[in-house]
Coordinates of C-alpha atoms in Angstrom, one line a residue:
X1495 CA 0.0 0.0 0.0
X1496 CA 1.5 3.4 -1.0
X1497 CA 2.0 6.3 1.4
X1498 CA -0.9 8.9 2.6
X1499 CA -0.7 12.0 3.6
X1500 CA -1.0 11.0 6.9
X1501 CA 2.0 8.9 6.4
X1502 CA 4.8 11.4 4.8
X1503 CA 5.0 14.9 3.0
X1504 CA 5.7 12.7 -0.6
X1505 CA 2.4 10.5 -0.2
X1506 CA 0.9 14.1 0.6
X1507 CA 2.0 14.6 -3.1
X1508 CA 5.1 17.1 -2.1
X1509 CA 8.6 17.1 -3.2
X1510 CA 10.0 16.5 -6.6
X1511 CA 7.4 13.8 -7.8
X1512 CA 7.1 12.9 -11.5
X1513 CA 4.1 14.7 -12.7
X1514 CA 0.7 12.0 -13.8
X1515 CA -0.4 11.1 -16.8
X1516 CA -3.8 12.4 -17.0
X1517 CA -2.7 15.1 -18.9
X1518 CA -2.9 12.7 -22.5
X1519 CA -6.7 12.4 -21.2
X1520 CA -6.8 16.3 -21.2
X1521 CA -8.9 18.0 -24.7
X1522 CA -6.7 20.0 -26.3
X1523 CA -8.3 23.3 -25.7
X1524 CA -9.0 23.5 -21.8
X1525 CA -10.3 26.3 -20.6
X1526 CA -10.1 27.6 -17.0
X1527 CA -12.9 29.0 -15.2
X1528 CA -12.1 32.3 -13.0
X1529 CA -14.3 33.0 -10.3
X1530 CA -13.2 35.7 -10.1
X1531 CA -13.9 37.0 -13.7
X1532 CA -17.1 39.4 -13.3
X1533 CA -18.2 37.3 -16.8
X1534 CA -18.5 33.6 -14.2
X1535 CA -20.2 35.4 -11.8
X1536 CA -22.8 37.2 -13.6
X1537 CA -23.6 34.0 -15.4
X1538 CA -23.8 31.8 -12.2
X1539 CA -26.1 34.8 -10.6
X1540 CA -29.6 32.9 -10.1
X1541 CA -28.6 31.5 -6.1
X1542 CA -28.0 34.9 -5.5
X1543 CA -31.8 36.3 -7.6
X1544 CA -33.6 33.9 -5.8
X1545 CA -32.3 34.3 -2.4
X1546 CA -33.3 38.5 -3.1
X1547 CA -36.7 37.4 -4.7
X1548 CA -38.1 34.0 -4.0
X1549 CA -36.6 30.3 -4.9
X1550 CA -38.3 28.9 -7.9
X1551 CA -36.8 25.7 -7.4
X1552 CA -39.3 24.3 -6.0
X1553 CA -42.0 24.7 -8.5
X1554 CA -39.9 24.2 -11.2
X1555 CA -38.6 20.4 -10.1
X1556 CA -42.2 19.6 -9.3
X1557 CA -43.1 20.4 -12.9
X1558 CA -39.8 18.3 -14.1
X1559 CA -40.9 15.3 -11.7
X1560 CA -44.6 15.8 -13.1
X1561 CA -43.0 15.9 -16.7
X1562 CA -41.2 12.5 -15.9
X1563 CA -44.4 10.7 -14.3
X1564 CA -46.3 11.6 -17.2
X1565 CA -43.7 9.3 -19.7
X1566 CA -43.8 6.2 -17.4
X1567 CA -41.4 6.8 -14.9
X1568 CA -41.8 4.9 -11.5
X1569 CA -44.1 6.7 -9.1
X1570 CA -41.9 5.8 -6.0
X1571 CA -38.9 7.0 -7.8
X1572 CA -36.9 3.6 -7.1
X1573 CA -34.3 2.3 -9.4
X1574 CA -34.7 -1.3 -8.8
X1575 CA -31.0 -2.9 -10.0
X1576 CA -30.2 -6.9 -9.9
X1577 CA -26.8 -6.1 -7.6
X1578 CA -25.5 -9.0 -5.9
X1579 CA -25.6 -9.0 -2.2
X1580 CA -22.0 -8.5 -2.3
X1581 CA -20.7 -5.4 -4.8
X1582 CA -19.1 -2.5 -4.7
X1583 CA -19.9 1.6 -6.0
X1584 CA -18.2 4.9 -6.4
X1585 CA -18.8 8.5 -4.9
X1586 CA -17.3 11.5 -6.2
X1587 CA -18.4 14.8 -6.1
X1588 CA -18.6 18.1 -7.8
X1589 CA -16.5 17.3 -10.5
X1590 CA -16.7 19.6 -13.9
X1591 CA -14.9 22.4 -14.1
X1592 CA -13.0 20.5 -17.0
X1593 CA -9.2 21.2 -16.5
X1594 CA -6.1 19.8 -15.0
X1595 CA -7.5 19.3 -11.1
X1596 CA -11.1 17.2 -12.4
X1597 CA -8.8 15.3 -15.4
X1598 CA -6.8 14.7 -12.5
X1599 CA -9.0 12.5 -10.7
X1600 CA -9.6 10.6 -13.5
X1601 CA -6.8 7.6 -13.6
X1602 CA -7.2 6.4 -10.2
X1603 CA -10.7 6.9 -10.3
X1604 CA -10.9 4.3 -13.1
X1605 CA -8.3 2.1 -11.3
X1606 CA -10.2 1.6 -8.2
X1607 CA -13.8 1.7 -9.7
X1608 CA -13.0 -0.9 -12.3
X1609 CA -14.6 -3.6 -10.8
X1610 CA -17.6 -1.5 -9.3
X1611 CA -21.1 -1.8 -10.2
X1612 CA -22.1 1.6 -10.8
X1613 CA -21.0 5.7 -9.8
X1614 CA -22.9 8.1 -7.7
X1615 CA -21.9 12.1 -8.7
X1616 CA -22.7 13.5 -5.3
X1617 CA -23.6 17.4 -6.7
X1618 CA -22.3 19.6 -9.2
X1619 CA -22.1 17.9 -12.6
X1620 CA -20.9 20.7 -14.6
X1621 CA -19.2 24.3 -13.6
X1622 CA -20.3 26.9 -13.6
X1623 CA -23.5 27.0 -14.6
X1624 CA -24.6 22.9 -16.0
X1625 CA -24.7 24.0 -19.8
X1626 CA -25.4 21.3 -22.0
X1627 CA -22.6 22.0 -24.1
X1628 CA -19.9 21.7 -21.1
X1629 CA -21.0 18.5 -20.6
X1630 CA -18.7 17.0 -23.5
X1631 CA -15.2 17.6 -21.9
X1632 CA -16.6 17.9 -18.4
X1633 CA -18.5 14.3 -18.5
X1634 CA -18.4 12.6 -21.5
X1635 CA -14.8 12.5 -21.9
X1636 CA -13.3 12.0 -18.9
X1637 CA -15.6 9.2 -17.9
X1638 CA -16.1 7.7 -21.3
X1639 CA -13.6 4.4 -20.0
X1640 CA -15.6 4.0 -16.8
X1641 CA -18.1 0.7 -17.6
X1642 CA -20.6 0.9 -15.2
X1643 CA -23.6 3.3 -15.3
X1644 CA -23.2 6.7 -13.4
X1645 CA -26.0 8.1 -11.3
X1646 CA -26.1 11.8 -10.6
X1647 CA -27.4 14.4 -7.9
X1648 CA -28.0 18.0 -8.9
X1649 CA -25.9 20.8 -7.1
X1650 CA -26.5 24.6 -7.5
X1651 CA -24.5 25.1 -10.3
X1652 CA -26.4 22.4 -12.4
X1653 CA -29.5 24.6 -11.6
X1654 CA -28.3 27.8 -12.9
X1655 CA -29.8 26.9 -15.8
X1656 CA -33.2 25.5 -14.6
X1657 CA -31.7 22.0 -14.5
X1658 CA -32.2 21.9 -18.0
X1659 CA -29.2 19.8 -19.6
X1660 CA -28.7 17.6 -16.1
X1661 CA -32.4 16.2 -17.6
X1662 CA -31.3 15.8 -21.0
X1663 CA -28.4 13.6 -19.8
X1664 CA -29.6 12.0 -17.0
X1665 CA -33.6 11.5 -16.9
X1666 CA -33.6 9.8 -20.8
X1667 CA -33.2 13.0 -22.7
X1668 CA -36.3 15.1 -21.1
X1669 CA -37.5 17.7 -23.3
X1670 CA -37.6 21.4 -22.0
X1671 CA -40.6 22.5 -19.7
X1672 CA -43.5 24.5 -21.2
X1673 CA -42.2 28.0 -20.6
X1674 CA -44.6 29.5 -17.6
X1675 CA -47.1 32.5 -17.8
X1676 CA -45.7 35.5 -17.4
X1677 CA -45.6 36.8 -14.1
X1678 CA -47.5 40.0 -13.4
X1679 CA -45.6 43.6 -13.7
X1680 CA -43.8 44.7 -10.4
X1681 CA -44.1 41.5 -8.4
X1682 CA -41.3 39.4 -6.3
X1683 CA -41.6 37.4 -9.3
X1684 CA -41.4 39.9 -12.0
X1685 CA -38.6 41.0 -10.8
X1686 CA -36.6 38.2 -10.5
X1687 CA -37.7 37.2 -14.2
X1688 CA -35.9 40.4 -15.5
X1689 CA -32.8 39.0 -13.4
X1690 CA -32.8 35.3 -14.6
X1691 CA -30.5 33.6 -16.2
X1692 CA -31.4 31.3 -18.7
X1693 CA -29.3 29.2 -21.4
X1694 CA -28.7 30.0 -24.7
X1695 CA -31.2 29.3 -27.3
X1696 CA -29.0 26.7 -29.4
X1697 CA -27.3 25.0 -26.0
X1698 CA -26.3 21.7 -26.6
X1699 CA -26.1 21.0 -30.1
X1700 CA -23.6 18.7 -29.8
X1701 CA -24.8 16.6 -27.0
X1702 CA -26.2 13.5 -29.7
X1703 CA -22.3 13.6 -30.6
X1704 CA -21.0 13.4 -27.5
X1705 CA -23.1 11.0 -25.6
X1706 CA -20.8 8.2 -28.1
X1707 CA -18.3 8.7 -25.7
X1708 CA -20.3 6.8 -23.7
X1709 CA -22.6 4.9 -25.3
X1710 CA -22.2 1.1 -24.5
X1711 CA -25.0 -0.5 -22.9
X1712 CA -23.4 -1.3 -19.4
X1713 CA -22.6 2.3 -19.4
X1714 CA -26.7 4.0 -19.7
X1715 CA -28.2 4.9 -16.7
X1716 CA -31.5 6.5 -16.8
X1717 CA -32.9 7.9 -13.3
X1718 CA -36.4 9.0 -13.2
X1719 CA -35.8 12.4 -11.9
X1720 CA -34.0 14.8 -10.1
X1721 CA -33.6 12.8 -7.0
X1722 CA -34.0 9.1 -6.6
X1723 CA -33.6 6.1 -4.7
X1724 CA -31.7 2.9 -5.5
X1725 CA -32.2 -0.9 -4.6
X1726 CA -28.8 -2.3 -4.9
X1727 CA -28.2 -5.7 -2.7
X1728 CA -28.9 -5.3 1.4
X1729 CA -28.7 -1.3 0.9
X1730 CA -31.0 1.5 -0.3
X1731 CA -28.9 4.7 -1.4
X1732 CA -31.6 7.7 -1.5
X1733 CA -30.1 11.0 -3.8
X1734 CA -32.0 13.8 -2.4
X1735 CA -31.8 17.4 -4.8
X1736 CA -31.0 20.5 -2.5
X1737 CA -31.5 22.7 -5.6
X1738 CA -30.1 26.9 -5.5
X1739 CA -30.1 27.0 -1.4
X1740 CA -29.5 23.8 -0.2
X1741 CA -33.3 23.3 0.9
X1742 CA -35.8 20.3 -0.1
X1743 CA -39.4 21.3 -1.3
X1744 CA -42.2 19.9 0.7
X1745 CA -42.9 17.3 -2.1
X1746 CA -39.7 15.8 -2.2
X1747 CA -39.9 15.9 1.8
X1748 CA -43.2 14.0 1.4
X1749 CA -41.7 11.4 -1.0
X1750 CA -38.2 11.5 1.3
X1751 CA -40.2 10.3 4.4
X1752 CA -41.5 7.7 2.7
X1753 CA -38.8 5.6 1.0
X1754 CA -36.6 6.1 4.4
X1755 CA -39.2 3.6 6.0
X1756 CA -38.5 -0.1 6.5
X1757 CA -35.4 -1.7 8.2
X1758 CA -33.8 -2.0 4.6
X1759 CA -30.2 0.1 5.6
X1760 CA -30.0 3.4 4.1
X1761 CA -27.2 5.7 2.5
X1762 CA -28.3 9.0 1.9
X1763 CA -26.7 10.9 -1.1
X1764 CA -27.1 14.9 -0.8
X1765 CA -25.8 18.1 -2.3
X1766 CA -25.6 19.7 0.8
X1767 CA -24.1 17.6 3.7
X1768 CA -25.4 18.1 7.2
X1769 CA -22.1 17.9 8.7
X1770 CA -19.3 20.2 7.4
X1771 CA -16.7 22.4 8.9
X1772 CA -17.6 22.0 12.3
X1773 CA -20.9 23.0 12.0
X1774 CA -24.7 21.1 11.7
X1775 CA -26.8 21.8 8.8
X1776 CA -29.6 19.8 9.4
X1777 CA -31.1 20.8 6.0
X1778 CA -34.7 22.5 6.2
X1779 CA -37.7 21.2 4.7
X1780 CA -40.6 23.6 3.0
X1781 CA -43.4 22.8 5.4
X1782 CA -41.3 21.6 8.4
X1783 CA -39.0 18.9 9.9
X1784 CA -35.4 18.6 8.1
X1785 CA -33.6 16.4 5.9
X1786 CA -31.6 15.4 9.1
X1787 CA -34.3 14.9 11.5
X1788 CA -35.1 12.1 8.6
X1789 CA -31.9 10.5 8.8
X1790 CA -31.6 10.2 12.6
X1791 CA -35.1 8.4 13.1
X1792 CA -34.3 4.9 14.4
X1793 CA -37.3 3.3 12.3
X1794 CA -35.1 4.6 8.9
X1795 CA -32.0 2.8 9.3
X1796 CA -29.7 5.2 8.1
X1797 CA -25.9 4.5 8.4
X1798 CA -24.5 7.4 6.4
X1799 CA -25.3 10.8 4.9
X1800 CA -22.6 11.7 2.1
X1801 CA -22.8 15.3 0.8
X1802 CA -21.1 17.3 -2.1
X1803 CA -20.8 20.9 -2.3
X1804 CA -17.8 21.8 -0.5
X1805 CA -14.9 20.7 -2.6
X1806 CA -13.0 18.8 0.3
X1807 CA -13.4 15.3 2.4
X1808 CA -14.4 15.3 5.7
X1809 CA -15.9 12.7 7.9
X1810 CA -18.1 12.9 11.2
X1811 CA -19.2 9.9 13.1
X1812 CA -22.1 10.9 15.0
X1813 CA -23.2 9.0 18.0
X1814 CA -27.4 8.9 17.6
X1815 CA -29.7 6.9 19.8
X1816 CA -26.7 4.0 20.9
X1817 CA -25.9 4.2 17.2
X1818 CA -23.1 5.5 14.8
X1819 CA -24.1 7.6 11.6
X1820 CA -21.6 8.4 9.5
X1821 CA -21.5 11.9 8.4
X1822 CA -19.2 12.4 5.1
X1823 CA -18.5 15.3 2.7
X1824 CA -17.0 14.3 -0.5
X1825 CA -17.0 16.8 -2.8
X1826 CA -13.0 16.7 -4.2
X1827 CA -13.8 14.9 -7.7
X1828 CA -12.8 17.8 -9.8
X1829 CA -13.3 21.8 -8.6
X1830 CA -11.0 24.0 -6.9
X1831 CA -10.1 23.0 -3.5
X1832 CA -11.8 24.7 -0.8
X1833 CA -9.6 25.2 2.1
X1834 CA -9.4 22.8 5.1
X1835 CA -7.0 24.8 7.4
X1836 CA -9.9 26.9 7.8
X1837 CA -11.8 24.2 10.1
X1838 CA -11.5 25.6 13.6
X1839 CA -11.3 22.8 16.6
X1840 CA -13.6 20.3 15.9
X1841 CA -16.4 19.9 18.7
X1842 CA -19.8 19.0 17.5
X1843 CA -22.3 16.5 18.2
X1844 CA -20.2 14.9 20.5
X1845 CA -17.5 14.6 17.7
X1846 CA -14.2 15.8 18.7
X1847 CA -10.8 16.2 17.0
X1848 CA -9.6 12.5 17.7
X1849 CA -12.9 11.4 16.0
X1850 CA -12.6 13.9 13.1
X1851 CA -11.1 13.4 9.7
X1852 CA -10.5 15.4 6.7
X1853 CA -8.5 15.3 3.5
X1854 CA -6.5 17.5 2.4
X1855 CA -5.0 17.7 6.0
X1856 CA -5.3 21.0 7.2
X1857 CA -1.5 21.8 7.4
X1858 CA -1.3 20.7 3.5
X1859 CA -4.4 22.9 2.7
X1860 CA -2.2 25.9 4.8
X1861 CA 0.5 25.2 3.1
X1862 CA -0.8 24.9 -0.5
X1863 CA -2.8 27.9 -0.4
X1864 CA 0.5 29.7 1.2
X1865 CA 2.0 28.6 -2.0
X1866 CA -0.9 30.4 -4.3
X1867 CA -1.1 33.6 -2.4
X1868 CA 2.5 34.0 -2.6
X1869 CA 2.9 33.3 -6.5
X1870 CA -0.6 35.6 -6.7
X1871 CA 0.4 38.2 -4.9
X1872 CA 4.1 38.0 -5.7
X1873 CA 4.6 38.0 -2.0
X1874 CA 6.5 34.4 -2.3
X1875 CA 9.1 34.6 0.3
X1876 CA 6.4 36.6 2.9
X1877 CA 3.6 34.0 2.3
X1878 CA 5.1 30.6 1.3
X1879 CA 5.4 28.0 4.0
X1880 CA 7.2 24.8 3.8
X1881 CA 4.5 22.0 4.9
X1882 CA 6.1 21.0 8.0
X1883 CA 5.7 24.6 9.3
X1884 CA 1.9 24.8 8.4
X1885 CA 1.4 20.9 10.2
X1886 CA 3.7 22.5 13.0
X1887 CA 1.5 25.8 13.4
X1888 CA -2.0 24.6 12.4
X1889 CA -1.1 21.9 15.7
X1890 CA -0.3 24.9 17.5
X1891 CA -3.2 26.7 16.8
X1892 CA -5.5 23.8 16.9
X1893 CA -4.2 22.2 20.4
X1894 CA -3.9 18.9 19.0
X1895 CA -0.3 17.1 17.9
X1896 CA 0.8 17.0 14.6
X1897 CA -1.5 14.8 12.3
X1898 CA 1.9 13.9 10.3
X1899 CA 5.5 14.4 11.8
X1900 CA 7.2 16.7 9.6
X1901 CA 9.6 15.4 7.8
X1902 CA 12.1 18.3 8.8
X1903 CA 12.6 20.6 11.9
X1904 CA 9.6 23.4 11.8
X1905 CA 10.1 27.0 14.0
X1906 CA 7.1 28.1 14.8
X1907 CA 7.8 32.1 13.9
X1908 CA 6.0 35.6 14.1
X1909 CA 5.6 35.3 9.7
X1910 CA 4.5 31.8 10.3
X1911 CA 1.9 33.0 13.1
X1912 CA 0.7 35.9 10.6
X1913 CA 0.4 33.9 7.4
X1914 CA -1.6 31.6 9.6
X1915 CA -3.9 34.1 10.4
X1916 CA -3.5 35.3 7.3
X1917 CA -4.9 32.9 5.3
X1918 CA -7.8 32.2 8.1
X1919 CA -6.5 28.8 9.8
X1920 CA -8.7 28.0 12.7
X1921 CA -7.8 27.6 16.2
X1922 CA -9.4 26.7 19.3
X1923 CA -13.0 27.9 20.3
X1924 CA -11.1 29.0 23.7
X1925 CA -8.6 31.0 21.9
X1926 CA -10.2 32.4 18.8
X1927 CA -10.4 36.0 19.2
X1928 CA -12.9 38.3 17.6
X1929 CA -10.4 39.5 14.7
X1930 CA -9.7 36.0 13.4
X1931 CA -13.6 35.1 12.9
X1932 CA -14.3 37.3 10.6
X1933 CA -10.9 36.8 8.7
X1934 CA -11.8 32.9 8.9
X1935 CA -15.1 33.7 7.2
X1936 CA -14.4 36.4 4.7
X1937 CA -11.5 34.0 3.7
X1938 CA -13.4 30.7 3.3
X1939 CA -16.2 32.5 1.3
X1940 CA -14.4 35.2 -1.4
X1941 CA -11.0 34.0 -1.4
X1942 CA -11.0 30.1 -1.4
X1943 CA -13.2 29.9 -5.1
X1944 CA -9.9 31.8 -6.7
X1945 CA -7.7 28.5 -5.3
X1946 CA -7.9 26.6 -8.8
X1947 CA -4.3 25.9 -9.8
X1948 CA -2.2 23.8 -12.7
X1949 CA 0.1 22.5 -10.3
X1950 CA 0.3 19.4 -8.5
X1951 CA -0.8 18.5 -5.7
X1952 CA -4.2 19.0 -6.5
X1953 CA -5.7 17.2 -3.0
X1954 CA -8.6 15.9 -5.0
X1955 CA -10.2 12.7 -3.4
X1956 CA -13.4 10.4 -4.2
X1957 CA -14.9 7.4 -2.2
X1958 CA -15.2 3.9 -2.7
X1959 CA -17.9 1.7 -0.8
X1960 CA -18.0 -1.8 -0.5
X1961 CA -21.1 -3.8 0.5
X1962 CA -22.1 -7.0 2.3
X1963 CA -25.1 -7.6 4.2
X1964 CA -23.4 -7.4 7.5
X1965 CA -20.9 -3.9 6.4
X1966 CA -20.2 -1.4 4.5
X1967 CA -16.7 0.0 4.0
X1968 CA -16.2 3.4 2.9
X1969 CA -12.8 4.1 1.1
X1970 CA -11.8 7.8 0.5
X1971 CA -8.6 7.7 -1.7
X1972 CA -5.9 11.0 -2.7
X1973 CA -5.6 11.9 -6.1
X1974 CA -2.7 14.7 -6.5
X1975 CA -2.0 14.8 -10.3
X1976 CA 1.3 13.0 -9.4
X1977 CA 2.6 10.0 -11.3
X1978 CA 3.3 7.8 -7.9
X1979 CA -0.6 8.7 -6.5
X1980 CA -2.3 7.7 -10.1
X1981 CA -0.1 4.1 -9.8
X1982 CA -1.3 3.5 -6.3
X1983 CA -4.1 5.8 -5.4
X1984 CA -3.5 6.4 -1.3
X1985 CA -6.1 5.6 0.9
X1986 CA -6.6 8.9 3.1
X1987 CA -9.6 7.4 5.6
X1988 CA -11.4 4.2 5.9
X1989 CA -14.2 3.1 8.1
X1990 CA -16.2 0.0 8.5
X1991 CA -20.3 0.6 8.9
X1992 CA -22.3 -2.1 10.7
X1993 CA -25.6 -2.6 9.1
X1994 CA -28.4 -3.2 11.5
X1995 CA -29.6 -7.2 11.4
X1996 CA -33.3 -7.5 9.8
X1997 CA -35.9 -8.5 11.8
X1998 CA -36.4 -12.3 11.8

């Protein structure tokens, strides 16, 4: 087994590593989205429109599930699949921007998935805003060797467009919707029609041409909506559709409550994870109740809730009712990195920092965005710190020893201190003072999107899970963009889920 990140700086991906070979799967043209161009984020507006004047989401997957009914698809929303009671399945999440970090991914995805039974894309098809016509170099191609069908979960970006071209690939090629009256002048609603994005009229011309890349028969899919529930051996995995603001409408809630019944074991798949940096989202339902309220009901049976989103893997194992439920983000597959020194002590739910886990570790996430601000900003020799001083001060700040020994003797200085704080790391709830919680937040929110980068290590990540009636083993393994990590893809975190025993 090759080295982790928790193992040495080189199986972290640092040193002088021979660069991967993903870069042959690369198109020939690739180009790099800027959040920061004014261009991306005009286009990728709508969260922002409907959080000012009303989320249309709602209404407008109703009419998509209605449109889907209506052409035979299952009422309950089950995709009812012949899997063994032994077989395995992939995660990865938000994936598509389309350049080095997602194409990245890609060879040891394909090595450890190659005997799996199908793949789970846990939010966030396509950056930045799902058009039909990125999905050729952003799906198609990179996954065109992968075998197995590939299910998929909406995430905010693949609404931006009214969810659109995630139907049209996904959900059997679903015309558009019957465009809706027009609202009336000087309404909410008005308003945010003026405001709307929409895609172009001729999106997705070439979708017919590229759906060859992946056209064999053990490759199709077809899912009968947005969000979804699959039979596969002892488990049912339910992919639940959080839409522009990470909410649930009251008729998915309805249909949510109601395949989470029985004592088959449940994996929930969502684009907004109820667990993440430290914090509980419990997810919010229209009408009442939550999405986690849901998943912690003893007469559901749910062992894990794995969420997308945030571009970063972190795990939670929450103690419920004499029971463990796995809380996991994975959302690494492919978009910039969002920052992991940014995690202040972990204490949540019972969950503490010996319990936690996260990938990229939070002195590598220090000491690669160190590396960015200092090329940015040509500031390199201010900002730039060697990884074993950001693992040295981020267990300084923290309170916790080192996750990995540095490889080399790390002085803690005054510049190592203010970079730190700097580049928001997080510290202890008992020592956090009321300058670095803003910094940690302004940080995490405007200046982590900018992190996308050419150079290796890219700290991407996706999850294997392996299922037997009696367990389920989740896998989350490193992809860096370095030759020695696509070989031997590192295994960051592992844990073994019980399944509850059926009733005799």
């Amino acid at each position: 087994m090759s080295d982790s990140s928790r193992d040495t700086a080189e199986g972290a991906g640092w040193g002088s590593a021979e660069p991967g070979e993903y870069r042959q799967l690369l198109p020939q043209k690739v180009e790099k989205i800027s959040w920061l161009d004014p261009r991306t984020l005009w286009a990728a507006r709508n969260g922002v429109v409907a959080s000012w004047f009303g989320d249309p989401t709602g209404r407008t997957r109703s009419r998509w599930v209605a449109q889907r009914a209506a052409v035979g698809a299952p009422a309950d929303k089950v995709i009812r699949r012949d899997d063994p009671d032994r077989f395995s399945f992939m995660v990865i999440g938000d994936t598509g921007e389309g350049d080095d970090p997602q194409y990245a991914v890609v060879p040891g995805f394909l090595k450890v998935g190659q005997d799996t039974r199908f793949a789970v894309v846990a939010s966030d098809v396509i950056y930045p805003v799902g058009s039909a016509d990125d999905y050729g170099t952003k799906f198609f191609r990179p996954y065109q060797e992968y075998r197995a069908p590939i299910y998929a979960i909406p995430g905010n970006h693949d609404w931006y467009e009214d969810l659109g071209a995630f139907m049209r690939v996904f959900c059997d090629d679903a015309p558009p919707l019957e465009p809706e009256p027009k609202p009336r002048p000087l309404t909410r609603a008005w308003l945010r029609s003026l405001l709307w994005h929409r895609p172009r009229a001729n999106d997705g011309q070439r979708l017919d041409q590229v759906r060859q890349l992946r056209s064999t028969t053990t490759q199709q899919a077809g899912q009968p909506g947005p969000y979804w529930a699959i039979d596969a051996g002892p488990v049912r995995i339910i992919g639940i559709d959080t839409g522009l603001l990470g909410t649930i409408d009251a008729e998915q809630g309805a249909w949510l409550r109601e395949v989470s019944r029985g004592p088959r074991p449940k994996i929930l798949i969502t684009g907004s994870p109820l667990y993440v940096d430290g914090e509980h989202h419990p997810c919010a339902i229209d009408g009442g109740g939550t999405v986690d309220d849901i998943v912690r009901d003893p007469d559901h049976h749910y062992v894990a809730a794995i969420g997308g989103d945030i571009h970063n893997y972190q795990r939670y194992p929450v103690q419920v009712d004499g029971r463990t439920i796995q809380y996991v983000v994975s959302g690494g597959g492919g978009a910039f990195m969002h920052a992991t020194h940014t995690i202040p002590h972990v204490s949540v739910a019972n969950v503490t920092e010996k319990d936690f886990r996260c990938y990229p570790l939070r002195g590598d996430s220090l000491a690669f965005y160190s590396r960015l601000y200092g090329r940015r900003l040509r500031l390199r020799r201010f900002f730039t710190l060697a990884e074993a001083e950001a693992t040295a001060v981020i267990a300084e700040r923290l309170g916790i020893p080192p996750t990995r020994t540095p490889g080399e003797s790390a002085r803690i200085t005054r510049r190592t201190r203010l970079v730190a704080s700097l580049l928001g790391a997080g510290g202890r709830p008992d020592r956090t003072s009321r300058f670095r919680l803003p910094v940690r937040k302004i940080y995490t929110q405007l200046f982590s999107p900018s992190s996308a980068t050419y150079s290796p290590p890219f700290f991407k990540c996706f999850l294997r899970l392996d299922v037997t009636p009696e367990t389920v083993r989740l896998r989350c393994y490193a992809a860096t963009g370095n030759r020695a990590q696509e070989i031997e893809p590192p295994i960051e975190d592992e844990v073994t889920i019980p399944l509850p025993v059926p009733p005799a």
